[in-house]
Amino acid sequence: MNLTTTEPAEVSDTLSGGSQRGDRVFHGLAFAAGASIMVALAGVFIFLAIRGAAGFSAATGLYQPYTSFVPYAAGLLFGTALVAVLAMIIAVPFAVGVALFLTHYAPRPLSTVIAYLIDLLAAVPSVVFGLWGLKALGPALLPIQRWLNEHLGFIPFFAGEVSATGRTVFLAAIVLAIMVLPITTAICREVFGQTPRLHEEAALALGATRWEMIRYAVLPHSRSGIIAGTMLGLGRALGETMAVLLVLNASGPKITWHLLTSDNPATIASNIAQNFQGENIDLQVVLLATGLVLFVFTFLVNFAARWVVIRSERKFQ
Amino acid sequence: MAKSIDVSDLNIYYGDFLAVEGVNMTVKARSVTAFIGPSGCGKSTFLRSLNRMHEVIPGARVEGKVVVDGQSLYDPSVDPVAVRRQIGMVFQRPNPFPTMSIYDNVLAGKRLNAKKVKKSEADALVEKSLRGANLWSEVKDRLDKPGMGLSGGQQQRLCIARAIAVEPEVLLMDEPCSALDPISTSAIEDLIHELKSDYTIVIVTHNMQQAARVSDDTGFFNLKATGEPGHLVEFNPTKKMFTAPDNDATEAYISGRFG
Ligand SMILES: Nc1ncnc2c1ncn2[C@@H]1O[C@H](COP(=O)(O)OP(=O)(O)O)[C@@H](O)[C@H]1O
Ligand SMILES: [Mg+2]
């Protein structure tokens, strides 16, 4: 989506004529790259729309446990958004804290090492996260899930009967939070590090402690960056398939706020992965239609994010 | 409220690099002291060592003594944050907080110090500080607008208002007019004259007429040679500096023969 127009970079050797040709070639390449992204996006959309169109009004039996497309897709969308939003609620404070530590507290060598380790986290395949969540983190978190249910069970989120396997929305959200941490942290780290020295010193010279300086200079400067990092993470969490499939014991589309039970809402992506292998061609069409819903939803989330970023930037210009 | 500053044998480093060497001077309370000298000789560095802003640069450190009314600033028991609350600073480039309104900019330091400020008190303080910085009449109808919307000279006076709102004992200014037009510059020079009755002011300036106009004492900094650390060549009442300086190098610099 990034259509970049390039400025003429070299003016000095216009006499040779070569650089102008180079400019034109580069301009053409940049334009082609930008255009091909648009084409790919449009291609995906058209594919989903054409192949999935019939899925909006298929035989009622395909929309188990509902009977039509809208509640079916709504249930899946609910599960998708619930898991992803919970993941971001967990991940964002962590990412902001870690990024602040790396840019403003840790000594340089330590911060380089930690930043590298966090970036490595992004290289772990999601199926590995899924297996780890299933086999290691899930059992480890069981006591915590029981404790939450016992002591905070009066809050609807923690009510109901605790899952014996621990494969709950709660676990899925935590695994997703760990998976989106690298991207959100990386973006926060980038913008925190770009806080103008001028404003940091303005705060320090007034007698701000380090934390006060962060509140006065770093966070206001970084607000739109934090939003951008959150939205990129959210985008990843919304579409994550393999890890959710492994970690979440989903029982199809449904709307429930209980995070700790064994009766969990499926997400669009995990629902597709789970059911697409079957023989039922008609069901595949319905799943393609839900894919279209996810595609459009992710798109809208990104547009909303951009709008928020632009608005908060304009406010103070 | 205003305090004097005694500096003895001060060496200032960036890592292993000795930037300023062996400074001794006494800055009088309720007076304006100006530092002049060619660029790169360590005026800013020295100024920032007077409120412990120097050490916010990684690796930067100081040897020697700076005593403000009997209290040694670099004593291990002294909290640099507390020092900066008492010794305010105005920078070369105006730096109001970009996301804050004019009103909130003025109160920024006060809110650090006192946490909760009552609305009536806050209003009074904002007015007093902005009047003190000769900015009140220009901004009183748009206090809730962003500070960044002001002109450069107004922004600099806003920064002065922000600095004096916490009622510091000393006000340090690092070339506060170098980014400003002549009219804004003269507004700030007038302001310095008025502030002198309440504050001890130390100002770095690259403009010798300005030093002559605003200051009571002047210090001339220079490099011994290129690559050598900067040092204080001469420190005397401004009148004497500009008519009959003790040091030949001072005279040469002031009369424009080098630097
Ligand atoms: N952040 C810094 N890190 C390392 N050296 C610095 C830094 N700031 C200034 N210096 C060096 O210290 C010396 C004095 O600089 P400065 O105090 O800015 O001079 P002036 O304000 O008189 O122009 C110069 O040699 C400069 O290169
Ligand atoms: Mg300087």
Coordinates of C-alpha atoms and ligand atoms in Angstrom, one line a residue:
Chain A
M1 CA 0.0 0.0 0.0
N2 CA 3.0 2.2 0.2
L3 CA 3.3 4.1 -3.1
T4 CA 6.5 6.0 -2.8
T5 CA 7.4 8.7 -5.2
T6 CA 11.1 9.2 -5.4
E7 CA 13.0 12.5 -5.5
P8 CA 15.8 12.8 -7.9
A9 CA 18.7 11.8 -5.6
E10 CA 21.7 12.9 -7.5
V11 CA 21.9 16.3 -9.2
S12 CA 25.7 16.6 -9.5
D13 CA 26.3 14.4 -12.5
T14 CA 23.4 15.3 -14.6
L15 CA 25.9 15.9 -17.4
S16 CA 26.5 12.2 -17.9
G17 CA 22.8 11.6 -18.4
G18 CA 23.2 8.3 -16.7
S19 CA 21.8 9.3 -13.4
Q20 CA 18.6 10.5 -14.9
R21 CA 18.0 7.2 -16.6
G22 CA 18.8 5.6 -13.2
D23 CA 16.2 7.7 -11.6
R24 CA 13.6 6.7 -14.2
V25 CA 14.4 3.0 -13.7
F26 CA 14.3 3.3 -9.9
H27 CA 11.1 5.3 -10.1
G28 CA 9.6 2.6 -12.4
L29 CA 10.7 -0.2 -10.0
A30 CA 9.3 1.6 -6.9
F31 CA 6.1 2.2 -8.7
A32 CA 5.8 -1.4 -9.9
A33 CA 6.5 -2.7 -6.4
G34 CA 3.8 -0.5 -4.9
A35 CA 1.4 -1.3 -7.6
S36 CA 2.0 -5.1 -7.3
I37 CA 1.0 -4.9 -3.6
M38 CA -2.2 -3.2 -4.6
V39 CA -2.8 -5.9 -7.2
A40 CA -2.1 -8.7 -4.8
L41 CA -4.5 -7.2 -2.2
A42 CA -7.2 -6.7 -4.8
G43 CA -6.6 -10.3 -6.1
V44 CA -7.1 -11.8 -2.7
F45 CA -10.2 -9.8 -2.1
I46 CA -11.7 -10.7 -5.5
F47 CA -10.8 -14.4 -5.0
L48 CA -12.5 -14.4 -1.6
A49 CA -15.5 -12.5 -2.8
I50 CA -16.1 -14.7 -5.9
R51 CA -15.4 -18.1 -4.3
G52 CA -17.1 -17.2 -1.0
A53 CA -20.2 -15.5 -2.4
A54 CA -22.3 -18.6 -2.3
G55 CA -21.3 -19.1 1.3
F56 CA -23.4 -16.1 2.5
S57 CA -26.6 -18.1 1.8
A58 CA -25.7 -21.8 1.8
A59 CA -27.8 -24.7 3.2
T60 CA -28.8 -23.9 6.8
G61 CA -27.2 -27.1 8.1
L62 CA -23.7 -25.7 7.3
Y63 CA -24.0 -22.9 9.9
Q64 CA -23.9 -25.2 13.0
P65 CA -24.9 -24.3 15.7
Y66 CA -26.7 -21.4 13.9
T67 CA -28.8 -21.6 10.8
S68 CA -27.6 -18.6 8.8
F69 CA -24.4 -16.8 7.9
V70 CA -24.7 -13.6 10.0
P71 CA -24.9 -15.1 13.5
Y72 CA -22.3 -17.8 12.4
A73 CA -19.8 -15.2 11.2
A74 CA -20.6 -12.9 14.2
G75 CA -19.8 -15.8 16.6
L76 CA -16.5 -16.4 14.9
L77 CA -15.7 -12.8 14.7
F78 CA -16.5 -12.4 18.4
G79 CA -14.0 -15.2 19.2
T80 CA -11.4 -13.7 17.0
A81 CA -11.7 -10.3 18.4
L82 CA -12.0 -11.5 22.0
V83 CA -8.7 -13.5 21.9
A84 CA -6.9 -10.8 20.0
V85 CA -8.0 -7.9 22.1
L86 CA -7.2 -9.8 25.3
A87 CA -3.8 -10.6 23.9
M88 CA -3.1 -6.9 23.2
I89 CA -4.3 -5.9 26.7
I90 CA -1.6 -8.2 28.1
A91 CA 1.0 -7.4 25.5
V92 CA 0.9 -3.6 25.2
P93 CA 1.9 -2.7 28.8
F94 CA 4.7 -5.3 28.6
A95 CA 5.9 -4.0 25.2
V96 CA 5.8 -0.4 26.4
G97 CA 7.6 -1.3 29.6
V98 CA 10.3 -3.4 27.9
A99 CA 10.8 -0.7 25.3
L100 CA 11.2 2.0 27.9
F101 CA 13.6 -0.1 29.8
L102 CA 15.7 -0.7 26.7
T103 CA 15.8 2.9 25.6
H104 CA 15.9 4.8 28.9
Y105 CA 17.0 2.6 31.7
A106 CA 19.3 -0.3 30.6
P107 CA 22.9 0.3 30.0
R108 CA 23.8 0.1 26.3
P109 CA 25.3 -3.4 26.1
L110 CA 22.5 -5.0 28.1
S111 CA 19.9 -3.3 26.1
T112 CA 21.4 -4.5 22.8
V113 CA 21.4 -8.1 24.1
I114 CA 17.8 -8.0 25.3
A115 CA 16.6 -6.3 22.1
Y116 CA 18.3 -9.0 20.1
L117 CA 16.6 -11.8 22.2
I118 CA 13.2 -10.2 21.8
D119 CA 13.7 -10.0 18.0
L120 CA 14.6 -13.7 18.1
L121 CA 11.2 -14.3 19.6
A122 CA 9.7 -13.1 16.3
A123 CA 11.6 -15.8 14.4
V124 CA 10.0 -18.7 16.3
P125 CA 7.4 -20.4 14.1
S126 CA 3.8 -20.1 15.4
V127 CA 3.4 -23.9 15.4
V128 CA 6.2 -24.1 17.9
F129 CA 4.4 -21.5 20.1
G130 CA 1.3 -23.6 19.7
L131 CA 3.0 -26.8 20.9
W132 CA 4.7 -25.0 23.7
G133 CA 1.5 -23.4 24.8
L134 CA -0.3 -26.7 24.6
K135 CA 2.3 -28.9 26.4
A136 CA 4.2 -26.5 28.7
L137 CA 2.4 -23.2 29.4
G138 CA -1.1 -24.6 29.5
P139 CA -0.5 -27.1 32.4
A140 CA 1.7 -24.5 34.1
L141 CA -1.1 -21.9 34.0
L142 CA -3.8 -24.3 35.3
P143 CA -3.3 -23.4 39.0
I144 CA -3.6 -19.7 38.1
Q145 CA -6.8 -20.3 36.1
R146 CA -8.2 -22.3 39.1
W147 CA -7.2 -19.5 41.5
L148 CA -8.8 -16.8 39.3
N149 CA -12.0 -18.9 39.1
E150 CA -12.1 -19.5 42.8
H151 CA -11.4 -16.0 44.1
L152 CA -12.6 -13.8 41.2
G153 CA -15.4 -16.1 40.0
F154 CA -18.0 -13.4 40.7
I155 CA -16.6 -11.5 37.6
P156 CA -18.3 -13.1 34.5
F157 CA -14.9 -13.4 32.8
F158 CA -13.7 -15.9 35.4
A159 CA -17.0 -17.6 36.1
G160 CA -18.1 -21.1 35.0
E161 CA -16.3 -24.5 35.4
V162 CA -12.6 -24.3 34.8
S163 CA -11.3 -26.4 31.9
A164 CA -9.4 -29.5 33.0
T165 CA -6.9 -29.2 30.2
G166 CA -6.3 -25.5 30.5
R167 CA -6.9 -25.0 26.7
T168 CA -8.9 -21.8 27.2
V169 CA -9.3 -18.3 25.8
F170 CA -7.2 -17.2 28.7
L171 CA -4.3 -19.4 27.6
A172 CA -4.7 -18.5 23.9
A173 CA -4.6 -14.8 24.8
I174 CA -1.4 -15.2 26.7
V175 CA 0.3 -17.3 24.0
L176 CA -0.8 -14.6 21.4
A177 CA 0.5 -11.9 23.7
I178 CA 3.9 -13.5 23.7
M179 CA 3.8 -13.8 19.9
V180 CA 3.0 -10.2 19.2
L181 CA 5.4 -8.8 21.8
P182 CA 8.4 -8.6 19.5
I183 CA 6.7 -6.5 16.8
T184 CA 5.0 -4.1 19.3
T185 CA 8.2 -3.8 21.4
A186 CA 10.3 -3.1 18.3
I187 CA 8.1 -0.3 17.2
C188 CA 7.8 1.3 20.6
R189 CA 11.6 1.0 21.0
E190 CA 12.1 2.8 17.7
V191 CA 9.8 5.7 18.6
F192 CA 11.0 6.1 22.2
G193 CA 14.5 6.3 21.0
Q194 CA 13.6 9.1 18.6
T195 CA 12.3 11.4 21.3
P196 CA 14.0 14.8 20.7
R197 CA 16.8 15.3 23.2
L198 CA 15.5 18.9 23.4
H199 CA 12.3 17.8 25.1
E200 CA 13.9 15.3 27.3
E201 CA 16.3 17.9 28.5
A202 CA 13.5 20.4 29.0
A203 CA 11.9 18.0 31.4
L204 CA 15.1 17.1 33.2
A205 CA 16.1 20.8 33.6
L206 CA 12.8 21.4 35.4
G207 CA 13.9 18.8 37.9
A208 CA 12.0 15.8 36.5
T209 CA 13.0 12.3 37.6
R210 CA 13.6 9.8 34.9
W211 CA 10.1 8.5 35.1
E212 CA 8.7 12.1 35.0
M213 CA 10.8 12.9 32.0
I214 CA 9.3 9.8 30.3
R215 CA 5.8 11.0 31.1
Y216 CA 6.5 14.6 30.0
A217 CA 8.6 14.0 26.9
V218 CA 8.8 10.4 25.7
L219 CA 5.2 9.2 26.0
P220 CA 3.6 12.2 24.5
H221 CA 6.0 12.1 21.6
S222 CA 5.4 8.4 21.1
R223 CA 1.7 8.2 21.3
S224 CA 1.0 7.6 17.7
G225 CA 3.9 5.2 17.5
I226 CA 2.4 3.1 20.4
I227 CA -0.9 3.1 18.6
A228 CA 0.8 1.9 15.4
G229 CA 2.7 -0.8 17.2
T230 CA -0.5 -2.0 18.9
M231 CA -2.4 -2.1 15.7
L232 CA 0.3 -4.1 13.9
G233 CA 0.3 -6.5 16.8
L234 CA -3.5 -6.7 16.7
G235 CA -3.3 -7.5 13.0
R236 CA -1.0 -10.4 13.7
A237 CA -3.2 -11.6 16.6
L238 CA -6.4 -11.5 14.6
G239 CA -5.0 -13.6 11.8
E240 CA -3.0 -16.1 13.9
T241 CA -4.1 -19.6 13.1
M242 CA -1.8 -22.4 14.1
A243 CA -1.1 -21.4 17.7
V244 CA -4.7 -20.8 18.4
L245 CA -5.8 -24.0 16.8
L246 CA -3.4 -26.0 19.0
V247 CA -3.9 -24.0 22.2
L248 CA -7.6 -23.3 22.2
N249 CA -10.2 -26.0 22.8
A250 CA -12.8 -24.4 20.6
S251 CA -16.4 -25.6 20.2
G252 CA -17.3 -23.6 17.1
P253 CA -18.7 -20.1 16.7
K254 CA -20.3 -18.8 19.9
I255 CA -20.5 -15.8 22.1
T256 CA -19.4 -16.2 25.6
W257 CA -17.4 -14.1 28.0
H258 CA -16.2 -17.1 30.1
L259 CA -12.4 -17.2 29.6
L260 CA -11.6 -20.2 31.7
T261 CA -14.0 -23.0 30.6
S262 CA -13.6 -25.8 28.1
D263 CA -16.4 -24.4 26.0
N264 CA -14.7 -21.7 24.0
P265 CA -15.5 -19.6 20.9
A266 CA -13.5 -20.5 17.8
T267 CA -11.7 -17.8 15.8
I268 CA -12.2 -17.3 12.1
A269 CA -8.7 -18.4 11.2
S270 CA -8.6 -21.5 13.5
N271 CA -12.1 -22.5 12.4
I272 CA -11.0 -22.4 8.7
A273 CA -7.9 -24.5 9.4
Q274 CA -9.8 -27.0 11.4
N275 CA -12.6 -27.6 8.9
F276 CA -11.2 -26.9 5.5
Q277 CA -9.6 -30.3 5.1
G278 CA -13.0 -32.1 5.2
E279 CA -14.9 -33.5 2.2
N280 CA -17.7 -31.0 2.3
I281 CA -17.2 -28.5 -0.6
D282 CA -20.2 -26.4 0.5
L283 CA -18.7 -26.0 3.9
Q284 CA -15.5 -24.8 2.3
V285 CA -17.4 -22.1 0.5
V286 CA -18.9 -20.9 3.8
L287 CA -15.3 -20.9 5.3
L288 CA -14.1 -18.8 2.4
A289 CA -16.9 -16.3 3.1
T290 CA -15.7 -16.1 6.8
G291 CA -12.2 -15.5 5.4
L292 CA -13.6 -12.5 3.6
V293 CA -15.1 -11.3 6.8
L294 CA -11.7 -11.5 8.5
F295 CA -10.0 -9.8 5.6
V296 CA -12.4 -6.9 5.7
F297 CA -12.3 -6.7 9.5
T298 CA -8.5 -6.5 9.6
F299 CA -8.6 -3.9 6.9
L300 CA -11.0 -1.8 8.9
V301 CA -8.9 -2.1 12.0
N302 CA -5.9 -0.9 10.1
F303 CA -7.8 2.1 8.7
A304 CA -9.1 3.0 12.1
A305 CA -5.6 2.9 13.4
R306 CA -4.3 5.1 10.7
W307 CA -7.1 7.6 11.3
V308 CA -6.3 7.7 15.0
V309 CA -2.6 8.2 14.3
I310 CA -3.2 11.0 11.8
R311 CA -5.8 12.7 14.1
S312 CA -3.5 12.7 17.1
E313 CA -0.6 14.0 15.1
R314 CA -2.6 16.8 13.6
K315 CA -4.0 17.9 16.9
F316 CA -0.7 19.5 18.0
Q317 CA 0.8 20.7 14.7
Chain B
M1 CA 15.9 33.5 47.2
A2 CA 18.8 34.3 44.8
K3 CA 22.1 32.6 45.6
S4 CA 25.8 32.9 44.8
I5 CA 27.9 30.2 43.1
D6 CA 31.5 29.4 43.9
V7 CA 33.4 27.2 41.5
S8 CA 36.8 25.9 42.3
D9 CA 39.2 23.8 40.1
L10 CA 36.4 22.4 38.0
N11 CA 37.4 19.9 35.2
I12 CA 34.6 18.7 33.0
Y13 CA 34.9 15.6 30.9
Y14 CA 33.0 13.8 28.2
G15 CA 34.2 10.2 28.8
D16 CA 38.0 10.6 28.6
F17 CA 37.8 13.8 26.7
L18 CA 38.6 16.8 29.0
A19 CA 36.4 19.6 27.6
V20 CA 36.9 22.3 30.2
E21 CA 39.9 22.6 32.6
G22 CA 40.5 24.3 35.9
V23 CA 37.7 26.8 36.2
N24 CA 37.6 29.1 39.3
M25 CA 35.0 31.8 39.7
T26 CA 32.5 33.4 41.9
V27 CA 29.1 34.3 40.5
K28 CA 27.4 36.9 42.7
A29 CA 23.8 36.6 43.8
R30 CA 21.2 38.9 42.2
S31 CA 23.5 39.8 39.3
V32 CA 23.9 38.9 35.7
T33 CA 27.0 37.0 34.7
A34 CA 27.8 36.5 31.0
F35 CA 30.1 34.0 29.4
I36 CA 31.7 34.8 26.1
G37 CA 34.2 33.0 23.9
P38 CA 34.7 31.3 20.6
S39 CA 32.4 28.3 19.9
G40 CA 33.6 25.0 21.1
C41 CA 35.5 26.4 24.0
G42 CA 33.2 24.9 26.6
K43 CA 30.7 27.6 27.6
S44 CA 27.7 25.4 27.3
T45 CA 29.5 22.5 28.9
F46 CA 30.5 24.7 31.9
L47 CA 27.0 26.2 32.2
R48 CA 25.4 22.7 32.3
S49 CA 27.8 21.6 35.0
L50 CA 26.2 24.3 37.2
N51 CA 22.9 22.5 37.5
R52 CA 24.1 19.0 37.0
M53 CA 22.6 18.8 33.5
H54 CA 26.1 17.8 32.2
E55 CA 25.9 14.3 33.6
V56 CA 22.7 13.4 31.7
I57 CA 25.0 12.8 28.7
P58 CA 26.3 9.2 29.0
G59 CA 29.9 9.1 30.2
A60 CA 29.9 12.8 31.1
R61 CA 31.5 13.7 34.5
V62 CA 33.0 16.5 36.5
E63 CA 35.9 16.9 38.9
G64 CA 36.2 19.8 41.4
K65 CA 33.7 21.8 43.4
V66 CA 30.6 23.9 42.7
V67 CA 29.2 25.4 45.9
V68 CA 25.8 27.2 45.9
D69 CA 25.4 29.2 49.1
G70 CA 27.5 26.8 51.1
Q71 CA 26.0 23.6 49.6
S72 CA 28.3 21.6 47.5
L73 CA 26.4 20.5 44.4
Y74 CA 28.5 17.4 43.6
D75 CA 28.4 16.1 47.2
P76 CA 27.4 12.4 47.0
S77 CA 24.4 13.1 49.3
V78 CA 23.0 15.7 46.9
D79 CA 20.2 14.6 44.5
P80 CA 20.7 16.0 41.0
V81 CA 17.0 16.2 40.6
A82 CA 16.7 18.5 43.6
V83 CA 19.6 20.6 42.2
R84 CA 17.8 21.1 38.9
R85 CA 14.6 22.2 40.7
Q86 CA 16.6 25.0 42.3
I87 CA 18.7 26.0 39.4
G88 CA 16.6 26.5 36.3
M89 CA 17.8 26.4 32.7
V90 CA 16.8 28.0 29.4
F91 CA 18.2 26.4 26.3
Q92 CA 19.5 27.7 23.0
R93 CA 16.5 26.5 21.0
P94 CA 13.1 27.1 22.5
N95 CA 11.7 23.8 23.8
P96 CA 8.2 24.0 25.0
F97 CA 6.5 20.6 25.5
P98 CA 4.8 20.1 22.1
T99 CA 1.7 18.3 23.3
M100 CA 1.0 20.8 26.2
S101 CA -1.0 24.0 26.1
I102 CA 0.7 27.3 27.0
Y103 CA -1.0 27.0 30.4
D104 CA 0.3 23.5 31.1
N105 CA 3.7 24.3 29.9
V106 CA 4.0 27.1 32.5
L107 CA 2.8 24.7 35.2
A108 CA 4.9 21.7 34.1
G109 CA 7.7 22.2 36.6
K110 CA 5.3 23.2 39.4
R111 CA 3.3 20.0 38.9
L112 CA 6.6 18.0 39.3
N113 CA 7.4 19.7 42.5
A114 CA 4.0 20.0 44.2
K115 CA 2.0 17.2 42.5
K116 CA -1.5 18.7 43.1
V117 CA -1.9 22.4 42.5
K118 CA -5.2 24.0 43.3
K119 CA -6.9 25.6 40.3
S120 CA -7.0 29.1 41.7
E121 CA -3.3 28.8 42.8
A122 CA -2.4 27.5 39.3
D123 CA -4.2 30.3 37.5
A124 CA -2.4 32.9 39.7
L125 CA 1.0 31.3 39.1
V126 CA 0.5 31.1 35.4
E127 CA -0.4 34.7 35.2
K128 CA 2.5 35.8 37.5
S129 CA 5.0 33.7 35.6
L130 CA 3.8 34.8 32.2
R131 CA 3.8 38.5 33.4
G132 CA 7.3 37.9 34.7
A133 CA 8.4 36.7 31.3
N134 CA 6.6 39.7 29.6
L135 CA 4.4 37.3 27.7
W136 CA 1.1 37.6 29.5
S137 CA -0.6 40.3 27.3
E138 CA 0.3 38.4 24.1
V139 CA -1.1 35.0 25.2
K140 CA -3.7 35.6 27.9
D141 CA -6.6 34.9 25.5
R142 CA -5.2 31.6 24.2
L143 CA -3.7 29.9 27.2
D144 CA -5.3 26.6 26.2
K145 CA -3.6 26.6 22.8
P146 CA -0.4 24.6 22.1
G147 CA 2.8 26.3 23.1
M148 CA 4.2 25.3 19.7
G149 CA 1.9 27.7 18.0
L150 CA 3.8 30.7 19.3
S151 CA 6.6 32.6 17.4
G152 CA 10.2 31.6 18.3
G153 CA 10.6 34.6 20.6
Q154 CA 7.3 34.0 22.3
Q155 CA 8.3 30.3 22.8
Q156 CA 11.5 31.3 24.3
R157 CA 9.7 33.6 26.7
L158 CA 7.3 30.8 27.5
C159 CA 10.3 28.6 28.4
I160 CA 11.5 31.4 30.7
A161 CA 8.1 31.6 32.3
R162 CA 8.2 27.8 32.7
A163 CA 11.6 28.1 34.4
I164 CA 10.7 30.9 36.8
A165 CA 7.3 29.3 37.7
V166 CA 9.2 27.0 40.0
E167 CA 10.9 30.0 41.6
P168 CA 14.5 28.8 41.2
E169 CA 17.4 30.4 43.0
V170 CA 19.5 30.6 39.9
L171 CA 18.6 30.9 36.2
L172 CA 21.0 29.6 33.6
M173 CA 20.6 30.6 30.0
D174 CA 22.5 29.1 27.1
E175 CA 22.5 31.6 24.2
P176 CA 18.8 32.2 24.7
C177 CA 18.5 34.7 21.8
S178 CA 20.6 33.0 19.2
A179 CA 17.6 31.6 17.4
L180 CA 15.6 34.9 17.7
D181 CA 15.0 38.0 15.6
P182 CA 16.3 41.4 17.0
I183 CA 12.9 42.5 18.4
S184 CA 12.4 39.3 20.4
T185 CA 16.1 39.5 21.4
S186 CA 15.5 43.0 22.9
A187 CA 12.4 41.8 24.6
I188 CA 14.4 39.0 26.3
E189 CA 17.2 41.4 27.2
D190 CA 14.7 43.7 28.9
L191 CA 13.4 40.7 30.7
I192 CA 16.8 39.7 32.0
H193 CA 17.2 43.2 33.5
E194 CA 14.0 42.8 35.4
L195 CA 14.6 39.2 36.5
K196 CA 18.0 40.3 38.0
S197 CA 16.3 41.7 41.1
D198 CA 15.0 38.3 42.0
Y199 CA 17.3 35.8 40.5
T200 CA 21.0 35.1 40.0
I201 CA 21.4 34.9 36.2
V202 CA 24.1 33.3 34.2
I203 CA 23.9 33.7 30.5
V204 CA 26.1 32.4 27.6
T205 CA 26.1 34.6 24.6
H206 CA 28.0 34.7 21.3
N207 CA 27.1 38.4 21.0
M208 CA 29.5 40.7 22.8
Q209 CA 27.2 43.7 22.6
Q210 CA 24.6 41.6 24.4
A211 CA 27.1 40.7 27.1
A212 CA 28.0 44.4 27.5
R213 CA 24.3 45.4 27.6
V214 CA 23.0 42.9 30.1
S215 CA 25.7 41.7 32.4
D216 CA 27.4 42.9 35.5
D217 CA 30.3 40.4 35.3
T218 CA 31.8 38.7 32.3
G219 CA 33.9 35.6 31.9
F220 CA 35.9 35.0 28.8
F221 CA 36.5 31.3 27.8
N222 CA 39.0 30.2 25.2
L223 CA 40.9 27.2 24.0
K224 CA 44.5 27.1 24.9
A225 CA 45.2 25.7 21.4
T226 CA 43.1 23.6 19.0
G227 CA 42.7 20.2 20.6
E228 CA 43.4 21.5 24.1
P229 CA 40.6 21.8 26.7
G230 CA 38.8 25.1 27.1
H231 CA 39.5 27.3 30.1
L232 CA 38.5 30.5 31.8
V233 CA 40.9 33.2 30.6
E234 CA 39.5 36.2 32.5
F235 CA 36.7 36.9 34.8
N236 CA 36.0 40.6 35.7
P237 CA 33.2 43.2 36.0
T238 CA 31.8 43.7 32.5
K239 CA 32.8 47.4 32.5
K240 CA 36.4 46.5 33.1
M241 CA 36.3 43.6 30.6
F242 CA 35.1 45.9 27.8
T243 CA 37.3 48.9 28.5
A244 CA 40.6 47.7 30.1
P245 CA 40.8 43.9 30.3
D246 CA 43.7 42.3 32.2
N247 CA 44.5 39.8 29.6
D248 CA 45.7 40.5 26.0
A249 CA 43.7 37.6 24.6
T250 CA 40.5 39.0 26.1
E251 CA 41.2 42.4 24.5
A252 CA 42.0 40.8 21.2
Y253 CA 38.8 38.8 21.2
I254 CA 36.6 41.7 22.3
S255 CA 38.0 44.0 19.7
G256 CA 37.4 41.4 17.1
R257 CA 41.0 40.6 16.2
F258 CA 40.3 36.8 16.5
G259 CA 37.7 34.3 17.4
Ligands
LIG1 N1 27.7 15.6 24.0 C1 29.0 15.8 23.8 N2 29.8 14.7 23.8 C2 31.1 14.8 23.5 N3 31.7 16.0 23.4 C3 31.0 17.1 23.5 C4 29.6 17.1 23.7 N4 29.1 18.3 23.7 C5 30.1 19.2 23.5 N5 31.3 18.4 23.4 C6 32.6 19.0 23.2 O1 33.0 19.8 24.3 C7 33.6 21.0 23.8 C8 32.9 22.2 24.3 O2 31.7 22.3 23.7 P1 30.5 23.3 24.1 O3 30.4 23.4 25.6 O4 29.3 23.0 23.3 O5 31.2 24.7 23.6 P2 30.5 26.1 23.4 O6 29.2 26.1 24.1 O7 31.5 27.1 24.0 O8 30.4 26.3 21.9 C9 33.7 20.9 22.3 O9 35.0 20.4 22.0 C10 32.7 19.9 22.0 O10 33.0 19.2 20.8
MG2 MG 27.2 26.4 23.2

